[in-house]
Amino acid sequence: NEGSEIRWDLKFNDEGLALKHFPSLLYHLPFPKTKLTAPRFRTTLSGEWSVGGESWKLDRVPAHQAHFWGTEQATSWTWGHCDQFAEDPTACFEGLTAQVRIGPRQSPPLFLFFFIWKGELYSFNSPASWFRNKSASHLDRWHFEAASSQKLFVGDLRAEPAEMLTLRY
């Protein structure tokens, strides 16, 4: 549409933390058919972007870079990322709940979660944790739990649908 041109000139300020959501071996196998990685799980960027002629300058704003790809999309998924917590400025969260096709059937939900808390990364992405973690999502909320022998992370995300970015395949 005329007047809705989008332009950007953005630069990542550092490499940030790279994150593979699945165990490394799965990136070389046909399962799952949808892959996900975050080359910059947590970083900052600077530059300028504009929409319809209105521009904004950014200076070291928190950022995240992720990439989905594959030969087939997951049949359903919920994904979230947050890196702004009042309790801990180093904290960061990323979670993914997905169901994929295995032959003619749909898999049970797979739950993958990552947390940075007090500067330490906690990963809940092993095949055993795909089924041990808990997750329930609806259009406006997501409750999840990820546990190890040392830590329990429990979260509730809420947002108004008007504040969300949605994708339709």
PDB file of C-alpha atoms in Angstrom:
ATOM      1  CA  ASN A   1       0.000   0.000   0.000  1.00  0.00           C
ATOM      2  CA  GLU A   2       1.146   3.504  -0.711  1.00  0.00           C
ATOM      3  CA  GLY A   3       2.518   5.210   2.396  1.00  0.00           C
ATOM      4  CA  SER A   4       3.191   1.944   4.197  1.00  0.00           C
ATOM      5  CA  GLU A   5       6.799   1.443   3.087  1.00  0.00           C
ATOM      6  CA  ILE A   6       9.020  -0.116   5.746  1.00  0.00           C
ATOM      7  CA  ARG A   7      12.757   0.660   5.872  1.00  0.00           C
ATOM      8  CA  TRP A   8      15.468  -0.183   8.356  1.00  0.00           C
ATOM      9  CA  ASP A   9      19.170   0.198   8.891  1.00  0.00           C
ATOM     10  CA  LEU A  10      19.890  -1.764  12.067  1.00  0.00           C
ATOM     11  CA  LYS A  11      23.099  -3.223  13.469  1.00  0.00           C
ATOM     12  CA  PHE A  12      23.618  -5.727  16.254  1.00  0.00           C
ATOM     13  CA  ASN A  13      26.020  -4.269  18.821  1.00  0.00           C
ATOM     14  CA  ASP A  14      27.458  -7.628  19.847  1.00  0.00           C
ATOM     15  CA  GLU A  15      27.218 -11.298  19.023  1.00  0.00           C
ATOM     16  CA  GLY A  16      25.055 -12.069  22.035  1.00  0.00           C
ATOM     17  CA  LEU A  17      24.328 -15.573  23.275  1.00  0.00           C
ATOM     18  CA  ALA A  18      23.575 -18.136  20.528  1.00  0.00           C
ATOM     19  CA  LEU A  19      20.947 -20.736  21.391  1.00  0.00           C
ATOM     20  CA  LYS A  20      19.918 -23.992  19.741  1.00  0.00           C
ATOM     21  CA  HIS A  21      16.454 -25.010  20.869  1.00  0.00           C
ATOM     22  CA  PHE A  22      16.825 -28.708  20.077  1.00  0.00           C
ATOM     23  CA  PRO A  23      19.658 -31.069  20.955  1.00  0.00           C
ATOM     24  CA  SER A  24      22.380 -30.577  18.294  1.00  0.00           C
ATOM     25  CA  LEU A  25      21.850 -33.983  16.672  1.00  0.00           C
ATOM     26  CA  LEU A  26      18.266 -33.088  15.684  1.00  0.00           C
ATOM     27  CA  TYR A  27      19.508 -30.314  13.395  1.00  0.00           C
ATOM     28  CA  HIS A  28      21.033 -33.054  11.195  1.00  0.00           C
ATOM     29  CA  LEU A  29      18.033 -35.417  11.205  1.00  0.00           C
ATOM     30  CA  PRO A  30      14.681 -35.175   9.417  1.00  0.00           C
ATOM     31  CA  PHE A  31      12.833 -34.892  12.762  1.00  0.00           C
ATOM     32  CA  PRO A  32      11.507 -32.436  13.654  1.00  0.00           C
ATOM     33  CA  LYS A  33      10.563 -31.014  10.268  1.00  0.00           C
ATOM     34  CA  THR A  34      10.485 -27.493  11.708  1.00  0.00           C
ATOM     35  CA  LYS A  35      13.781 -26.263  13.193  1.00  0.00           C
ATOM     36  CA  LEU A  36      14.401 -23.242  15.417  1.00  0.00           C
ATOM     37  CA  THR A  37      17.541 -21.461  16.509  1.00  0.00           C
ATOM     38  CA  ALA A  38      18.358 -18.077  18.035  1.00  0.00           C
ATOM     39  CA  PRO A  39      21.726 -16.824  16.734  1.00  0.00           C
ATOM     40  CA  ARG A  40      21.309 -13.899  19.135  1.00  0.00           C
ATOM     41  CA  PHE A  41      19.185 -15.031  22.069  1.00  0.00           C
ATOM     42  CA  ARG A  42      19.901 -11.795  23.897  1.00  0.00           C
ATOM     43  CA  THR A  43      21.678  -8.816  22.386  1.00  0.00           C
ATOM     44  CA  THR A  44      21.184  -5.110  21.628  1.00  0.00           C
ATOM     45  CA  LEU A  45      20.813  -3.204  18.401  1.00  0.00           C
ATOM     46  CA  SER A  46      21.149   0.342  17.168  1.00  0.00           C
ATOM     47  CA  GLY A  47      20.114   2.178  14.058  1.00  0.00           C
ATOM     48  CA  GLU A  48      16.970   3.540  12.489  1.00  0.00           C
ATOM     49  CA  TRP A  49      13.727   2.153  11.117  1.00  0.00           C
ATOM     50  CA  SER A  50      10.735   3.799   9.505  1.00  0.00           C
ATOM     51  CA  VAL A  51       7.171   2.958   8.545  1.00  0.00           C
ATOM     52  CA  GLY A  52       5.195   5.117   6.149  1.00  0.00           C
ATOM     53  CA  GLY A  53       7.729   7.932   6.420  1.00  0.00           C
ATOM     54  CA  GLU A  54       7.755   8.083  10.229  1.00  0.00           C
ATOM     55  CA  SER A  55      11.202   7.192  11.665  1.00  0.00           C
ATOM     56  CA  TRP A  56      12.567   6.000  14.984  1.00  0.00           C
ATOM     57  CA  LYS A  57      16.171   5.865  16.172  1.00  0.00           C
ATOM     58  CA  LEU A  58      17.360   3.015  18.342  1.00  0.00           C
ATOM     59  CA  ASP A  59      20.419   3.054  20.583  1.00  0.00           C
ATOM     60  CA  ARG A  60      21.423  -0.241  22.206  1.00  0.00           C
ATOM     61  CA  VAL A  61      17.848  -1.437  22.705  1.00  0.00           C
ATOM     62  CA  PRO A  62      17.361  -5.038  23.895  1.00  0.00           C
ATOM     63  CA  ALA A  63      16.894  -7.380  20.943  1.00  0.00           C
ATOM     64  CA  HIS A  64      16.442 -10.994  19.958  1.00  0.00           C
ATOM     65  CA  GLN A  65      17.101 -12.746  16.652  1.00  0.00           C
ATOM     66  CA  ALA A  66      15.533 -16.140  15.902  1.00  0.00           C
ATOM     67  CA  HIS A  67      14.973 -18.239  12.813  1.00  0.00           C
ATOM     68  CA  PHE A  68      12.362 -20.921  12.023  1.00  0.00           C
ATOM     69  CA  TRP A  69      12.837 -23.130   8.953  1.00  0.00           C
ATOM     70  CA  GLY A  70      12.103 -26.590   7.691  1.00  0.00           C
ATOM     71  CA  THR A  71      10.273 -28.769   5.223  1.00  0.00           C
ATOM     72  CA  GLU A  72       6.972 -28.648   7.120  1.00  0.00           C
ATOM     73  CA  GLN A  73       5.514 -26.286   9.701  1.00  0.00           C
ATOM     74  CA  ALA A  74       4.520 -27.506  13.143  1.00  0.00           C
ATOM     75  CA  THR A  75       0.770 -28.181  13.269  1.00  0.00           C
ATOM     76  CA  SER A  76       0.442 -25.869  16.272  1.00  0.00           C
ATOM     77  CA  TRP A  77       2.817 -23.851  18.382  1.00  0.00           C
ATOM     78  CA  THR A  78       3.099 -21.183  21.052  1.00  0.00           C
ATOM     79  CA  TRP A  79       6.305 -19.199  21.281  1.00  0.00           C
ATOM     80  CA  GLY A  80       7.341 -16.404  23.595  1.00  0.00           C
ATOM     81  CA  HIS A  81      10.435 -14.378  24.442  1.00  0.00           C
ATOM     82  CA  CYS A  82      10.903 -11.810  27.206  1.00  0.00           C
ATOM     83  CA  ASP A  83      14.075 -10.052  28.343  1.00  0.00           C
ATOM     84  CA  GLN A  84      12.735  -7.290  30.594  1.00  0.00           C
ATOM     85  CA  PHE A  85      12.287  -8.285  34.251  1.00  0.00           C
ATOM     86  CA  ALA A  86      12.169  -5.824  37.160  1.00  0.00           C
ATOM     87  CA  GLU A  87      13.505  -8.443  39.606  1.00  0.00           C
ATOM     88  CA  ASP A  88      16.670  -9.238  37.629  1.00  0.00           C
ATOM     89  CA  PRO A  89      18.029  -7.116  34.746  1.00  0.00           C
ATOM     90  CA  THR A  90      19.997 -10.154  33.494  1.00  0.00           C
ATOM     91  CA  ALA A  91      16.866 -12.345  33.306  1.00  0.00           C
ATOM     92  CA  CYS A  92      15.587 -13.647  29.990  1.00  0.00           C
ATOM     93  CA  PHE A  93      12.956 -16.220  29.004  1.00  0.00           C
ATOM     94  CA  GLU A  94      12.162 -18.102  25.832  1.00  0.00           C
ATOM     95  CA  GLY A  95       9.648 -20.882  25.486  1.00  0.00           C
ATOM     96  CA  LEU A  96       8.189 -23.014  22.741  1.00  0.00           C
ATOM     97  CA  THR A  97       5.309 -25.458  22.832  1.00  0.00           C
ATOM     98  CA  ALA A  98       4.754 -27.302  19.572  1.00  0.00           C
ATOM     99  CA  GLN A  99       3.008 -30.257  18.056  1.00  0.00           C
ATOM    100  CA  VAL A 100       4.460 -31.796  14.915  1.00  0.00           C
ATOM    101  CA  ARG A 101       3.417 -34.508  12.504  1.00  0.00           C
ATOM    102  CA  ILE A 102       5.037 -37.905  12.850  1.00  0.00           C
ATOM    103  CA  GLY A 103       3.845 -39.798   9.798  1.00  0.00           C
ATOM    104  CA  PRO A 104       0.039 -39.612   9.702  1.00  0.00           C
ATOM    105  CA  ARG A 105      -0.254 -38.730  13.397  1.00  0.00           C
ATOM    106  CA  GLN A 106       0.279 -35.604  15.445  1.00  0.00           C
ATOM    107  CA  SER A 107       2.836 -35.733  18.243  1.00  0.00           C
ATOM    108  CA  PRO A 108       1.963 -34.964  21.833  1.00  0.00           C
ATOM    109  CA  PRO A 109       2.929 -31.398  22.734  1.00  0.00           C
ATOM    110  CA  LEU A 110       6.683 -30.831  23.040  1.00  0.00           C
ATOM    111  CA  PHE A 111       7.757 -28.229  25.607  1.00  0.00           C
ATOM    112  CA  LEU A 112      11.116 -26.409  25.367  1.00  0.00           C
ATOM    113  CA  PHE A 113      12.085 -23.626  27.788  1.00  0.00           C
ATOM    114  CA  PHE A 114      15.166 -21.492  28.422  1.00  0.00           C
ATOM    115  CA  PHE A 115      15.801 -19.062  31.250  1.00  0.00           C
ATOM    116  CA  ILE A 116      18.637 -16.771  32.196  1.00  0.00           C
ATOM    117  CA  TRP A 117      18.402 -16.052  35.898  1.00  0.00           C
ATOM    118  CA  LYS A 118      21.070 -14.132  37.832  1.00  0.00           C
ATOM    119  CA  GLY A 119      23.358 -14.447  34.811  1.00  0.00           C
ATOM    120  CA  GLU A 120      23.113 -18.259  34.494  1.00  0.00           C
ATOM    121  CA  LEU A 121      21.445 -20.107  31.583  1.00  0.00           C
ATOM    122  CA  TYR A 122      18.988 -22.887  32.433  1.00  0.00           C
ATOM    123  CA  SER A 123      17.939 -25.087  29.503  1.00  0.00           C
ATOM    124  CA  PHE A 124      14.919 -27.378  29.566  1.00  0.00           C
ATOM    125  CA  ASN A 125      15.175 -28.759  26.040  1.00  0.00           C
ATOM    126  CA  SER A 126      16.219 -32.400  26.357  1.00  0.00           C
ATOM    127  CA  PRO A 127      13.836 -35.009  24.916  1.00  0.00           C
ATOM    128  CA  ALA A 128      12.907 -36.062  28.482  1.00  0.00           C
ATOM    129  CA  SER A 129      11.972 -32.469  29.367  1.00  0.00           C
ATOM    130  CA  TRP A 130       9.774 -32.170  26.249  1.00  0.00           C
ATOM    131  CA  PHE A 131       7.251 -34.303  28.120  1.00  0.00           C
ATOM    132  CA  ARG A 132       8.131 -33.419  31.742  1.00  0.00           C
ATOM    133  CA  ASN A 133       7.628 -29.667  31.307  1.00  0.00           C
ATOM    134  CA  LYS A 134       4.069 -28.346  31.443  1.00  0.00           C
ATOM    135  CA  SER A 135       2.321 -25.809  29.286  1.00  0.00           C
ATOM    136  CA  ALA A 136      -1.215 -24.595  28.629  1.00  0.00           C
ATOM    137  CA  SER A 137      -1.874 -21.744  26.220  1.00  0.00           C
ATOM    138  CA  HIS A 138      -4.931 -19.819  25.103  1.00  0.00           C
ATOM    139  CA  LEU A 139      -5.230 -16.789  22.875  1.00  0.00           C
ATOM    140  CA  ASP A 140      -4.578 -14.283  25.685  1.00  0.00           C
ATOM    141  CA  ARG A 141      -2.506 -16.265  28.198  1.00  0.00           C
ATOM    142  CA  TRP A 142       0.148 -18.938  28.606  1.00  0.00           C
ATOM    143  CA  HIS A 143       0.994 -20.874  31.764  1.00  0.00           C
ATOM    144  CA  PHE A 144       4.164 -22.987  31.833  1.00  0.00           C
ATOM    145  CA  GLU A 145       6.342 -24.915  34.260  1.00  0.00           C
ATOM    146  CA  ALA A 146       9.874 -26.205  33.742  1.00  0.00           C
ATOM    147  CA  ALA A 147      11.627 -28.225  36.433  1.00  0.00           C
ATOM    148  CA  SER A 148      14.997 -29.786  37.045  1.00  0.00           C
ATOM    149  CA  SER A 149      16.380 -31.346  40.201  1.00  0.00           C
ATOM    150  CA  GLN A 150      17.670 -27.893  41.277  1.00  0.00           C
ATOM    151  CA  LYS A 151      15.219 -25.318  39.887  1.00  0.00           C
ATOM    152  CA  LEU A 152      11.538 -24.807  39.188  1.00  0.00           C
ATOM    153  CA  PHE A 153      10.466 -22.025  36.850  1.00  0.00           C
ATOM    154  CA  VAL A 154       6.764 -21.174  36.710  1.00  0.00           C
ATOM    155  CA  GLY A 155       5.386 -18.483  34.451  1.00  0.00           C
ATOM    156  CA  ASP A 156       2.147 -16.844  33.438  1.00  0.00           C
ATOM    157  CA  LEU A 157       2.166 -14.633  30.374  1.00  0.00           C
ATOM    158  CA  ARG A 158      -0.846 -12.491  29.580  1.00  0.00           C
ATOM    159  CA  ALA A 159      -1.486 -10.082  26.734  1.00  0.00           C
ATOM    160  CA  GLU A 160      -4.397  -8.482  24.989  1.00  0.00           C
ATOM    161  CA  PRO A 161      -4.868  -9.883  21.473  1.00  0.00           C
ATOM    162  CA  ALA A 162      -4.487  -6.342  20.056  1.00  0.00           C
ATOM    163  CA  GLU A 163      -0.924  -6.275  21.492  1.00  0.00           C
ATOM    164  CA  MET A 164       0.122  -9.568  19.848  1.00  0.00           C
ATOM    165  CA  LEU A 165       1.800 -10.457  16.616  1.00  0.00           C
ATOM    166  CA  THR A 166       0.115 -13.456  15.036  1.00  0.00           C
ATOM    167  CA  LEU A 167       1.051 -15.504  11.999  1.00  0.00           C
ATOM    168  CA  ARG A 168      -1.244 -17.520   9.777  1.00  0.00           C
ATOM    169  CA  TYR A 169       0.219 -20.221   7.529  1.00  0.00           C
TER     170      TYR A 169
END
